[in-house]
Amino acid sequence: MEFSIRTLAPEKATTGCLVLGVFKDGTAAGTTLTRAAQLADRAAGGALREALAQGDLAAKSGSTLLLRRLRGLAAERVLLVGLGERGEFGEKAFLEAIGAASRALKETGARHAALFIADLKVGRRPLAWNVRQAVLGVREAFYRFDQLKTQKKPPAPALTDVTLAVLGAPVTPLAQAALREAVATADGAELARTLGNLPANHCTPSHLAAEAKRIGAQYRLKVEVLERREMEKLGMGALLSVARAAHEAPKLIVLHYRGGAKQAKPVVFVGKGITFDTGGVSLKPAPEMDEMKYDMSGAGSVLGALRALAAMRAPLNAIGVIPACENMPGGAATKPGDIVRTLDGQTVEVLNTDAEGRLILCDALAYARRFDPEVVVDIATLTGACVIALGHVATGLFANDQKLADEIRAAADDAWDRVWQMPLWEDYQEQLRSNFADMANIGGRPAGSVTAACFLSRFTRKLRWAHLDIAGTAWKRGRDKGSTGRPVPLLVRFALRHAGRKG
Ligand code: BES
Ligand code: MN
Ligand code: ZN
């Protein structure tokens, strides 16, 4: 899909479909047209108001009405989109309108659409925000994962070109830049989604490594893949203890993107890449275990973010580190009570083999130190407890540096890929006490997502570090089951803001 942004007059736009917004309000008609819709209505001799007067559009946010071949308009179709109450129009209503318009466009034969809802004022958000969200919203709605279906594939939608129309104002370079950033981010998020949705027999650690190599070749990134033997030599006992029973070979994948000054320290993203989490000997229950194919979503988001940053030639140095393996039971598997030695020399009593994410991450985090990072952010589907705490709306944020946490919170709000900060207080550390090793790998049921973060914090003391627990936000369950591509938009926005920050 091609996106462009242009100054356009709705009545003159020659397009397959004009997308126009309608607010709900307390007037006699019950609705008010946006400025663009007014102009189109006037040119069409009042045809839009007439349709609204017949009660054909509820104008609650998310409703749509398709009109065809209106006289006086150059466009073939008009799609009216309800924006909800004018006084309540904010981020949520804007995103709902973009989503509803996209879903309706999918059902039409229009190959080109001009969106006159993208430049509507959303609170204090600048136009660049609208542009990014509109592109991501349309791309999300048009995403399909049907590569493994052989039958009953729905036909591909006709739409190939989307113009974000700006009414009565010139398109600024800032808005153009936002469009390029958004397209690259959407491509990155789509990569993360597809890797997430791919089942574990397709998306193996080797597949992740091959994808990293492919991205590396396409965007000229250096990509290194460490094999089991090299990890053994380095002493990554924690990572290897998770991979022990799997027939699939573990991989430690490292991608280097250089877009900043030579001596500029890199932003390092570390992504959990468990391509399937059975729990190991501490086996998970059968219901919904298939969803553990998504346990590599952190890894997918790191690949997606690096791809996006490279595609837009972002002005910073960034490194992705991905520990990738399966967590399987079996004759060679790690057993509860086993004690392993991590890369940085600390010992861990593995009381539960299902708390494997922290075991692969602690070695990857220790490994990341060699890159002398400016900051390290890890991304992991780490704990079911985080889903209980924050549900499927906010990603859990933990950090050992409040300035970094504040930067991530601001980037998350900007990207509308939101996080909520959780405590990382010393008081929780004692839950990880072990009688036999330096620490246990679990801290009991209370504050499960906090003690998981506390575990990681023991390997990041010398770093400015943040941890994102995406267990609740990386994928959707139920009828809409599928990867969300989160937090690629957040990671990209954070990297760009961090690169451009003052002081
Ligand atoms: N990958 C899971 C976390 C998870 C569970 C994410 C459900 C999304 C949905 C992780 O490896 C895990 O199993 N964590 C355990 C930790 C426990 C054993 C301390 C959990 O959350 O139950
Ligand atoms: Mn697990
Ligand atoms: Zn896991």
Short mmCIF file of C-alpha atoms and ligand atoms in Angstrom, two decimals:
data_model
loop_
_atom_site.label_atom_id
_atom_site.label_comp_id
_atom_site.label_asym_id
_atom_site.label_seq_id
_atom_site.Cartn_x
_atom_site.Cartn_y
_atom_site.Cartn_z
CA MET A 1 0.00 0.00 0.00
CA GLU A 2 1.28 3.44 -0.98
CA PHE A 3 0.70 6.46 1.23
CA SER A 4 0.98 10.12 0.34
CA ILE A 5 0.06 13.36 2.03
CA ARG A 6 -1.33 16.30 0.04
CA THR A 7 -3.28 19.50 0.26
CA LEU A 8 -6.60 18.66 -1.36
CA ALA A 9 -10.10 20.04 -1.85
CA PRO A 10 -12.68 17.29 -1.24
CA GLU A 11 -15.04 18.34 -4.02
CA LYS A 12 -12.25 18.25 -6.61
CA ALA A 13 -10.46 15.09 -5.50
CA THR A 14 -10.57 12.44 -8.21
CA THR A 15 -10.41 9.31 -6.15
CA GLY A 16 -12.12 5.98 -5.71
CA CYS A 17 -13.37 7.03 -2.30
CA LEU A 18 -13.57 10.25 -0.33
CA VAL A 19 -13.53 9.59 3.40
CA LEU A 20 -15.32 12.30 5.37
CA GLY A 21 -16.08 12.72 9.05
CA VAL A 22 -19.36 13.46 10.81
CA PHE A 23 -19.70 14.49 14.46
CA LYS A 24 -22.63 13.68 16.67
CA ASP A 25 -24.05 16.65 18.58
CA GLY A 26 -27.08 18.15 20.21
CA THR A 27 -28.35 20.10 17.18
CA ALA A 28 -31.74 19.38 15.64
CA ALA A 29 -30.16 17.28 12.90
CA GLY A 30 -28.16 15.39 15.51
CA THR A 31 -24.98 15.65 13.44
CA THR A 32 -22.47 18.21 12.20
CA LEU A 33 -20.27 17.79 9.21
CA THR A 34 -16.55 18.40 9.48
CA ARG A 35 -15.26 21.27 7.37
CA ALA A 36 -14.22 18.91 4.55
CA ALA A 37 -17.61 17.17 4.61
CA GLN A 38 -19.36 20.57 4.43
CA LEU A 39 -17.42 21.45 1.29
CA ALA A 40 -18.25 18.12 -0.31
CA ASP A 41 -21.90 18.42 0.72
CA ARG A 42 -22.18 21.86 -0.84
CA ALA A 43 -20.66 20.63 -4.10
CA ALA A 44 -23.01 17.64 -4.09
CA GLY A 45 -26.09 19.80 -3.61
CA GLY A 46 -26.69 18.77 -0.03
CA ALA A 47 -26.64 15.03 -0.71
CA LEU A 48 -24.65 14.28 2.44
CA ARG A 49 -26.96 16.18 4.77
CA GLU A 50 -29.89 14.51 3.08
CA ALA A 51 -28.52 11.04 3.78
CA LEU A 52 -27.86 12.05 7.39
CA ALA A 53 -31.35 13.54 7.75
CA GLN A 54 -32.78 10.15 6.77
CA GLY A 55 -30.98 8.74 9.79
CA ASP A 56 -28.64 6.58 7.73
CA LEU A 57 -25.61 7.18 9.92
CA ALA A 58 -25.69 7.05 13.69
CA ALA A 59 -22.50 9.15 13.82
CA LYS A 60 -21.40 7.31 16.92
CA SER A 61 -17.72 6.72 16.59
CA GLY A 62 -16.93 3.77 14.37
CA SER A 63 -20.10 3.79 12.26
CA THR A 64 -19.84 4.25 8.50
CA LEU A 65 -22.06 4.94 5.50
CA LEU A 66 -21.08 4.45 1.86
CA LEU A 67 -22.64 6.66 -0.83
CA ARG A 68 -21.93 6.22 -4.53
CA ARG A 69 -21.75 8.50 -7.56
CA LEU A 70 -22.90 11.74 -5.99
CA ARG A 71 -23.44 14.42 -8.57
CA GLY A 72 -21.09 17.36 -8.27
CA LEU A 73 -18.18 15.35 -6.84
CA ALA A 74 -15.19 14.06 -8.77
CA ALA A 75 -14.88 11.06 -6.46
CA GLU A 76 -16.59 7.77 -7.25
CA ARG A 77 -17.64 7.11 -3.69
CA VAL A 78 -18.09 8.91 -0.41
CA LEU A 79 -17.54 7.12 2.87
CA LEU A 80 -19.01 8.96 5.84
CA VAL A 81 -17.44 8.05 9.15
CA GLY A 82 -18.97 8.74 12.53
CA LEU A 83 -16.59 10.53 14.89
CA GLY A 84 -18.76 10.45 18.00
CA GLU A 85 -19.51 13.53 20.14
CA ARG A 86 -17.56 16.56 19.03
CA GLY A 87 -16.72 17.49 22.62
CA GLU A 88 -15.35 14.02 23.32
CA PHE A 89 -13.25 13.73 20.19
CA GLY A 90 -9.79 12.58 21.28
CA GLU A 91 -7.18 9.92 20.59
CA LYS A 92 -9.54 7.00 21.07
CA ALA A 93 -12.26 8.36 18.77
CA PHE A 94 -9.67 9.32 16.14
CA LEU A 95 -8.16 5.83 16.11
CA GLU A 96 -11.62 4.24 16.03
CA ALA A 97 -12.58 6.37 13.04
CA ILE A 98 -9.39 5.43 11.17
CA GLY A 99 -10.00 1.75 11.95
CA ALA A 100 -13.67 1.85 10.96
CA ALA A 101 -12.92 3.72 7.74
CA SER A 102 -10.21 1.19 6.86
CA ARG A 103 -12.48 -1.79 7.48
CA ALA A 104 -15.21 -0.22 5.34
CA LEU A 105 -12.70 0.58 2.57
CA LYS A 106 -11.67 -3.06 2.52
CA GLU A 107 -15.20 -3.97 1.44
CA THR A 108 -15.32 -1.52 -1.47
CA GLY A 109 -13.75 -1.81 -4.92
CA ALA A 110 -11.91 1.50 -4.53
CA ARG A 111 -8.26 1.35 -5.45
CA HIS A 112 -7.51 4.80 -4.19
CA ALA A 113 -8.89 6.65 -1.17
CA ALA A 114 -8.48 10.20 0.08
CA LEU A 115 -8.81 10.44 3.85
CA PHE A 116 -10.21 13.78 4.99
CA ILE A 117 -10.31 12.63 8.61
CA ALA A 118 -6.55 12.38 9.10
CA ASP A 119 -6.00 16.11 9.71
CA LEU A 120 -8.74 16.57 12.31
CA LYS A 121 -7.45 18.25 15.44
CA VAL A 122 -6.91 15.68 18.21
CA GLY A 123 -6.46 17.56 21.47
CA ARG A 124 -2.98 19.07 21.47
CA ARG A 125 -1.48 16.53 19.12
CA PRO A 126 0.50 17.92 16.19
CA LEU A 127 -0.37 16.88 12.63
CA ALA A 128 2.66 14.55 12.64
CA TRP A 129 0.93 12.49 15.36
CA ASN A 130 -2.22 12.13 13.25
CA VAL A 131 -0.16 11.15 10.23
CA ARG A 132 1.72 8.42 12.10
CA GLN A 133 -1.44 7.03 13.69
CA ALA A 134 -3.42 7.13 10.46
CA VAL A 135 -0.78 5.17 8.55
CA LEU A 136 -0.36 2.62 11.34
CA GLY A 137 -4.13 2.30 11.73
CA VAL A 138 -4.79 1.69 8.04
CA ARG A 139 -1.92 -0.76 7.78
CA GLU A 140 -3.13 -2.64 10.86
CA ALA A 141 -6.62 -2.98 9.42
CA PHE A 142 -5.29 -4.27 6.09
CA TYR A 143 -2.85 -6.73 7.63
CA ARG A 144 -3.47 -10.35 6.69
CA PHE A 145 -1.82 -13.55 7.75
CA ASP A 146 -2.94 -16.21 5.31
CA GLN A 147 0.31 -17.63 4.03
CA LEU A 148 -0.47 -21.00 5.57
CA LYS A 149 -4.05 -21.25 4.31
CA THR A 150 -4.57 -23.05 1.04
CA GLN A 151 -8.36 -22.67 0.82
CA LYS A 152 -10.99 -20.00 1.20
CA LYS A 153 -8.51 -17.14 1.24
CA PRO A 154 -10.55 -13.97 1.00
CA PRO A 155 -9.64 -12.00 -2.14
CA ALA A 156 -7.10 -9.24 -1.61
CA PRO A 157 -8.73 -5.83 -1.10
CA ALA A 158 -8.60 -3.48 -4.08
CA LEU A 159 -7.15 -0.50 -2.21
CA THR A 160 -3.52 0.22 -3.04
CA ASP A 161 -3.19 4.01 -2.63
CA VAL A 162 -4.11 6.15 0.33
CA THR A 163 -3.83 9.92 0.35
CA LEU A 164 -3.91 11.69 3.68
CA ALA A 165 -5.61 14.93 2.73
CA VAL A 166 -4.76 18.21 4.40
CA LEU A 167 -7.49 20.78 4.07
CA GLY A 168 -6.56 24.37 3.26
CA ALA A 169 -3.00 24.28 4.57
CA PRO A 170 0.34 23.43 3.04
CA VAL A 171 1.92 20.08 3.86
CA THR A 172 4.89 20.74 6.12
CA PRO A 173 8.24 18.92 5.89
CA LEU A 174 7.49 17.69 9.42
CA ALA A 175 4.31 15.98 8.21
CA GLN A 176 6.19 14.46 5.26
CA ALA A 177 8.85 13.13 7.61
CA ALA A 178 6.15 11.71 9.87
CA LEU A 179 4.73 9.84 6.88
CA ARG A 180 8.11 8.26 6.04
CA GLU A 181 8.63 7.32 9.68
CA ALA A 182 5.14 5.83 9.87
CA VAL A 183 5.53 3.69 6.77
CA ALA A 184 8.85 2.31 8.02
CA THR A 185 7.32 1.70 11.46
CA ALA A 186 4.33 -0.06 9.92
CA ASP A 187 6.68 -2.30 7.92
CA GLY A 188 8.59 -3.09 11.13
CA ALA A 189 5.42 -3.79 13.09
CA GLU A 190 4.16 -5.99 10.29
CA LEU A 191 7.37 -8.03 10.38
CA ALA A 192 6.95 -8.46 14.14
CA ARG A 193 3.32 -9.49 13.68
CA THR A 194 4.07 -12.06 11.04
CA LEU A 195 6.94 -13.57 13.04
CA GLY A 196 4.61 -13.73 16.05
CA ASN A 197 1.78 -15.35 14.13
CA LEU A 198 4.03 -17.93 12.50
CA PRO A 199 3.75 -21.19 14.44
CA ALA A 200 6.74 -22.59 16.26
CA ASN A 201 7.40 -25.29 13.67
CA HIS A 202 8.01 -22.49 11.16
CA CYS A 203 9.36 -19.74 13.40
CA THR A 204 12.33 -21.53 14.96
CA PRO A 205 15.47 -19.89 16.38
CA SER A 206 17.10 -20.62 13.00
CA HIS A 207 14.25 -18.85 11.24
CA LEU A 208 14.73 -15.78 13.43
CA ALA A 209 18.44 -15.85 12.62
CA ALA A 210 17.69 -16.13 8.90
CA GLU A 211 15.26 -13.19 9.14
CA ALA A 212 17.94 -11.14 10.89
CA LYS A 213 20.39 -11.99 8.10
CA ARG A 214 17.81 -11.05 5.48
CA ILE A 215 17.22 -7.66 7.12
CA GLY A 216 20.97 -7.26 7.41
CA ALA A 217 21.49 -7.89 3.71
CA GLN A 218 18.64 -5.61 2.70
CA TYR A 219 19.68 -2.64 4.86
CA ARG A 220 23.39 -3.34 5.15
CA LEU A 221 23.45 -4.11 8.87
CA LYS A 222 26.12 -6.25 10.42
CA VAL A 223 24.49 -9.42 11.75
CA GLU A 224 26.22 -12.01 13.92
CA VAL A 225 24.73 -15.33 14.97
CA LEU A 226 26.36 -17.18 17.86
CA GLU A 227 25.89 -20.96 17.92
CA ARG A 228 25.64 -23.28 20.91
CA ARG A 229 29.37 -23.97 20.90
CA GLU A 230 30.24 -20.27 21.15
CA MET A 231 27.71 -19.76 23.93
CA GLU A 232 29.26 -22.67 25.80
CA LYS A 233 32.70 -21.14 25.43
CA LEU A 234 31.43 -17.80 26.70
CA GLY A 235 29.75 -19.48 29.68
CA MET A 236 26.10 -18.69 29.03
CA GLY A 237 24.94 -21.39 31.41
CA ALA A 238 21.53 -19.88 32.05
CA LEU A 239 20.55 -19.52 28.40
CA LEU A 240 21.86 -23.00 27.60
CA SER A 241 19.99 -24.55 30.53
CA VAL A 242 16.73 -23.48 28.85
CA ALA A 243 17.75 -24.81 25.41
CA ARG A 244 19.01 -28.16 26.74
CA ALA A 245 16.11 -30.44 25.82
CA ALA A 246 15.23 -28.90 22.47
CA HIS A 247 16.20 -30.45 19.17
CA GLU A 248 16.13 -26.99 17.60
CA ALA A 249 19.52 -25.30 17.89
CA PRO A 250 19.64 -22.16 20.07
CA LYS A 251 20.91 -18.93 18.50
CA LEU A 252 22.17 -15.67 19.91
CA ILE A 253 21.45 -13.09 17.23
CA VAL A 254 23.11 -9.66 17.19
CA LEU A 255 22.25 -6.88 14.71
CA HIS A 256 24.24 -3.66 14.45
CA TYR A 257 22.68 -0.58 12.90
CA ARG A 258 24.99 2.41 12.46
CA GLY A 259 23.21 5.66 11.67
CA GLY A 260 24.84 7.93 14.23
CA ALA A 261 28.26 9.38 14.91
CA LYS A 262 31.10 6.89 15.06
CA GLN A 263 31.78 7.41 18.75
CA ALA A 264 28.10 7.66 19.76
CA LYS A 265 27.15 4.89 22.21
CA PRO A 266 24.40 2.60 20.95
CA VAL A 267 20.86 2.08 22.16
CA VAL A 268 20.66 -1.67 22.76
CA PHE A 269 17.38 -3.58 22.48
CA VAL A 270 17.30 -7.10 23.92
CA GLY A 271 14.34 -9.26 22.89
CA LYS A 272 13.16 -12.52 24.45
CA GLY A 273 13.12 -15.12 21.68
CA ILE A 274 11.53 -18.25 23.12
CA THR A 275 10.06 -19.66 19.92
CA PHE A 276 7.93 -22.02 21.98
CA ASP A 277 7.45 -22.17 25.75
CA THR A 278 6.10 -25.51 26.96
CA GLY A 279 7.27 -24.63 30.46
CA GLY A 280 9.86 -27.42 30.29
CA VAL A 281 9.70 -30.02 33.08
CA SER A 282 7.49 -27.53 34.98
CA LEU A 283 5.06 -28.18 32.12
CA LYS A 284 2.32 -25.69 31.33
CA PRO A 285 -1.33 -26.83 31.25
CA ALA A 286 -2.68 -27.78 27.80
CA PRO A 287 -5.40 -25.12 27.33
CA GLU A 288 -4.09 -22.18 25.31
CA MET A 289 -0.57 -23.54 25.28
CA ASP A 290 -0.52 -22.83 21.53
CA GLU A 291 -0.27 -19.14 22.44
CA MET A 292 3.25 -19.78 23.64
CA LYS A 293 4.31 -19.53 19.99
CA TYR A 294 4.09 -15.80 20.78
CA ASP A 295 6.81 -16.11 23.41
CA MET A 296 9.29 -14.74 20.85
CA SER A 297 7.35 -11.49 20.46
CA GLY A 298 10.11 -9.49 22.17
CA ALA A 299 12.57 -10.82 19.61
CA GLY A 300 10.14 -10.02 16.79
CA SER A 301 9.76 -6.46 18.06
CA VAL A 302 13.54 -5.98 18.14
CA LEU A 303 13.83 -7.20 14.53
CA GLY A 304 10.92 -4.95 13.55
CA ALA A 305 12.32 -1.89 15.31
CA LEU A 306 15.79 -2.34 13.82
CA ARG A 307 14.35 -2.83 10.38
CA ALA A 308 12.29 0.34 10.78
CA LEU A 309 15.21 2.43 12.06
CA ALA A 310 17.44 1.20 9.26
CA ALA A 311 14.78 1.79 6.59
CA MET A 312 14.27 5.40 7.69
CA ARG A 313 18.02 5.95 8.21
CA ALA A 314 17.48 7.09 11.77
CA PRO A 315 20.36 9.20 13.12
CA LEU A 316 21.57 6.90 15.88
CA ASN A 317 23.48 3.71 16.55
CA ALA A 318 21.30 0.81 17.64
CA ILE A 319 22.01 -2.83 18.42
CA GLY A 320 19.57 -5.70 18.72
CA VAL A 321 20.45 -8.72 20.87
CA ILE A 322 18.16 -11.74 20.60
CA PRO A 323 18.60 -14.89 22.66
CA ALA A 324 16.51 -17.48 20.82
CA CYS A 325 15.63 -21.05 21.77
CA GLU A 326 12.77 -23.40 22.59
CA ASN A 327 11.81 -24.32 26.17
CA MET A 328 11.08 -28.06 26.01
CA PRO A 329 10.78 -30.98 28.45
CA GLY A 330 12.79 -34.13 27.76
CA GLY A 331 15.48 -36.42 29.02
CA ALA A 332 18.15 -33.76 28.87
CA ALA A 333 15.97 -30.99 30.27
CA THR A 334 16.90 -28.82 33.22
CA LYS A 335 15.17 -30.09 36.38
CA PRO A 336 13.65 -28.05 39.19
CA GLY A 337 16.38 -27.46 41.73
CA ASP A 338 19.21 -27.54 39.19
CA ILE A 339 21.77 -24.78 39.70
CA VAL A 340 23.26 -23.00 36.69
CA ARG A 341 26.07 -20.50 36.27
CA THR A 342 25.26 -17.37 34.30
CA LEU A 343 27.55 -15.50 31.92
CA ASP A 344 28.41 -12.91 34.56
CA GLY A 345 29.30 -15.62 37.09
CA GLN A 346 26.29 -15.49 39.42
CA THR A 347 24.57 -18.80 40.16
CA VAL A 348 20.83 -19.45 39.88
CA GLU A 349 18.68 -22.18 41.41
CA VAL A 350 16.08 -23.05 38.77
CA LEU A 351 13.07 -23.75 40.98
CA ASN A 352 10.66 -23.54 38.07
CA THR A 353 11.74 -24.28 34.51
CA ASP A 354 8.78 -22.22 33.25
CA ALA A 355 10.49 -19.04 34.47
CA GLU A 356 12.83 -19.39 31.50
CA GLY A 357 12.59 -15.94 29.96
CA ARG A 358 14.67 -14.35 32.70
CA LEU A 359 17.26 -17.11 32.30
CA ILE A 360 17.91 -16.38 28.64
CA LEU A 361 17.66 -12.63 29.21
CA CYS A 362 20.15 -12.50 32.06
CA ASP A 363 22.86 -13.91 29.82
CA ALA A 364 21.84 -11.68 26.91
CA LEU A 365 21.88 -8.61 29.20
CA ALA A 366 25.30 -9.54 30.52
CA TYR A 367 26.45 -10.00 26.94
CA ALA A 368 25.07 -6.55 25.97
CA ARG A 369 27.59 -4.86 28.30
CA ARG A 370 30.36 -5.45 25.77
CA PHE A 371 28.73 -2.91 23.45
CA ASP A 372 29.19 -0.14 26.03
CA PRO A 373 25.52 0.84 25.64
CA GLU A 374 24.08 4.30 26.13
CA VAL A 375 20.91 2.56 27.36
CA VAL A 376 19.59 -1.01 27.30
CA VAL A 377 15.90 -1.83 26.90
CA ASP A 378 14.73 -5.43 27.05
CA ILE A 379 11.39 -6.52 25.67
CA ALA A 380 9.83 -9.77 26.86
CA THR A 381 6.60 -11.71 27.20
CA LEU A 382 7.90 -12.38 30.67
CA THR A 383 5.09 -13.00 33.15
CA GLY A 384 1.45 -14.01 33.32
CA ALA A 385 1.38 -11.83 36.44
CA CYS A 386 1.85 -8.73 34.26
CA VAL A 387 -1.33 -9.65 32.37
CA ILE A 388 -3.17 -9.87 35.68
CA ALA A 389 -1.80 -6.48 36.75
CA LEU A 390 -2.29 -4.46 33.56
CA GLY A 391 -4.46 -6.54 31.24
CA HIS A 392 -4.08 -6.07 27.51
CA VAL A 393 -3.84 -2.29 27.44
CA ALA A 394 -0.55 -1.23 28.99
CA THR A 395 2.88 -2.81 28.74
CA GLY A 396 4.64 -3.11 32.12
CA LEU A 397 7.62 -0.77 32.45
CA PHE A 398 10.45 -1.26 34.95
CA ALA A 399 13.67 0.75 35.06
CA ASN A 400 16.71 1.32 37.24
CA ASP A 401 16.92 4.94 36.06
CA GLN A 402 13.95 7.27 36.41
CA LYS A 403 15.06 9.58 33.61
CA LEU A 404 15.08 6.65 31.22
CA ALA A 405 11.67 5.52 32.53
CA ASP A 406 10.28 9.02 31.94
CA GLU A 407 11.68 9.05 28.40
CA ILE A 408 10.04 5.71 27.66
CA ARG A 409 6.75 6.81 29.19
CA ALA A 410 6.73 9.94 27.03
CA ALA A 411 7.63 7.98 23.88
CA ALA A 412 4.90 5.45 24.66
CA ASP A 413 2.29 8.17 25.02
CA ASP A 414 3.51 9.78 21.80
CA ALA A 415 3.36 6.46 19.92
CA TRP A 416 0.03 5.62 21.61
CA ASP A 417 1.67 2.29 22.46
CA ARG A 418 1.25 2.77 26.13
CA VAL A 419 3.14 1.60 29.19
CA TRP A 420 2.60 1.80 32.93
CA GLN A 421 5.52 1.98 35.30
CA MET A 422 5.80 -0.63 38.03
CA PRO A 423 8.04 -0.52 41.12
CA LEU A 424 11.49 -2.04 41.19
CA TRP A 425 12.15 -1.47 44.88
CA GLU A 426 14.86 -3.30 46.82
CA ASP A 427 12.14 -4.59 49.15
CA TYR A 428 11.06 -7.12 46.54
CA GLN A 429 14.53 -8.57 46.01
CA GLU A 430 14.39 -10.82 49.08
CA GLN A 431 11.68 -12.93 47.42
CA LEU A 432 14.44 -14.31 45.16
CA ARG A 433 16.46 -15.70 48.08
CA SER A 434 17.89 -19.20 47.66
CA ASN A 435 19.49 -21.48 50.27
CA PHE A 436 21.70 -23.10 47.66
CA ALA A 437 22.64 -20.52 44.99
CA ASP A 438 23.07 -16.76 44.65
CA MET A 439 19.39 -16.48 43.81
CA ALA A 440 16.31 -18.46 42.80
CA ASN A 441 14.67 -17.94 39.43
CA ILE A 442 11.21 -17.38 40.93
CA GLY A 443 9.91 -15.14 43.73
CA GLY A 444 6.54 -16.70 44.50
CA ARG A 445 3.05 -15.53 43.49
CA PRO A 446 2.99 -12.03 45.02
CA ALA A 447 4.12 -9.34 42.55
CA GLY A 448 5.27 -11.91 40.02
CA SER A 449 6.08 -9.37 37.31
CA VAL A 450 8.08 -7.26 39.79
CA THR A 451 10.22 -10.12 41.06
CA ALA A 452 10.89 -11.17 37.45
CA ALA A 453 12.16 -7.64 36.78
CA CYS A 454 14.14 -7.76 40.05
CA PHE A 455 15.85 -10.90 38.78
CA LEU A 456 16.89 -9.09 35.58
CA SER A 457 18.04 -6.05 37.57
CA ARG A 458 20.75 -8.20 39.17
CA PHE A 459 22.39 -8.44 35.77
CA THR A 460 22.07 -4.79 34.79
CA ARG A 461 23.53 -2.96 37.77
CA LYS A 462 26.19 -1.29 35.61
CA LEU A 463 23.73 -0.26 32.91
CA ARG A 464 21.03 2.36 32.36
CA TRP A 465 18.35 -0.20 31.82
CA ALA A 466 14.61 -0.58 31.32
CA HIS A 467 12.48 -3.69 30.97
CA LEU A 468 9.18 -3.92 29.07
CA ASP A 469 6.90 -6.82 30.02
CA ILE A 470 4.69 -7.28 26.95
CA ALA A 471 2.95 -10.48 28.08
CA GLY A 472 -0.45 -8.76 27.89
CA THR A 473 0.10 -6.55 24.86
CA ALA A 474 2.02 -8.60 22.27
CA TRP A 475 -0.98 -10.53 21.01
CA LYS A 476 -4.76 -10.69 21.13
CA ARG A 477 -6.71 -13.74 22.22
CA GLY A 478 -10.11 -15.11 21.22
CA ARG A 479 -11.76 -14.46 17.87
CA ASP A 480 -9.22 -11.79 16.92
CA LYS A 481 -6.29 -13.96 17.97
CA GLY A 482 -3.14 -12.57 16.44
CA SER A 483 0.01 -10.62 17.09
CA THR A 484 -0.33 -6.85 17.63
CA GLY A 485 3.16 -5.81 16.53
CA ARG A 486 3.56 -3.98 19.84
CA PRO A 487 5.82 -2.45 21.02
CA VAL A 488 7.50 -1.68 17.67
CA PRO A 489 5.91 1.80 17.47
CA LEU A 490 7.11 2.58 20.99
CA LEU A 491 10.67 1.34 20.36
CA VAL A 492 10.99 3.36 17.17
CA ARG A 493 9.56 6.52 18.73
CA PHE A 494 11.80 6.09 21.77
CA ALA A 495 14.92 5.64 19.64
CA LEU A 496 14.14 8.71 17.54
CA ARG A 497 13.28 10.91 20.51
CA HIS A 498 16.34 9.69 22.38
CA ALA A 499 18.58 10.43 19.38
CA GLY A 500 17.11 13.91 19.01
CA ARG A 501 16.97 14.86 22.69
CA LYS A 502 18.73 17.91 24.05
CA GLY A 503 21.26 17.80 26.85
N1 BES B 1 6.09 -16.86 28.64
C1 BES B 1 5.62 -16.97 29.96
C2 BES B 1 4.82 -15.76 30.40
C3 BES B 1 3.44 -15.64 29.85
C4 BES B 1 2.42 -16.45 30.31
C5 BES B 1 3.15 -14.67 28.93
C6 BES B 1 1.15 -16.30 29.82
C7 BES B 1 1.87 -14.51 28.45
C8 BES B 1 0.88 -15.33 28.89
C9 BES B 1 6.79 -17.13 30.93
O1 BES B 1 7.89 -17.81 30.46
C10 BES B 1 6.29 -17.88 32.10
O2 BES B 1 5.94 -19.01 31.94
N2 BES B 1 6.26 -17.24 33.27
C11 BES B 1 5.77 -17.85 34.43
C12 BES B 1 6.68 -17.47 35.58
C13 BES B 1 6.39 -18.23 36.85
C14 BES B 1 6.75 -19.67 36.68
C15 BES B 1 7.20 -17.59 37.95
C16 BES B 1 4.36 -17.32 34.68
O3 BES B 1 4.10 -16.15 34.45
O4 BES B 1 3.51 -18.12 35.05
MN MN B 2 7.68 -19.91 30.75
ZN ZN B 3 8.14 -17.79 28.40
#
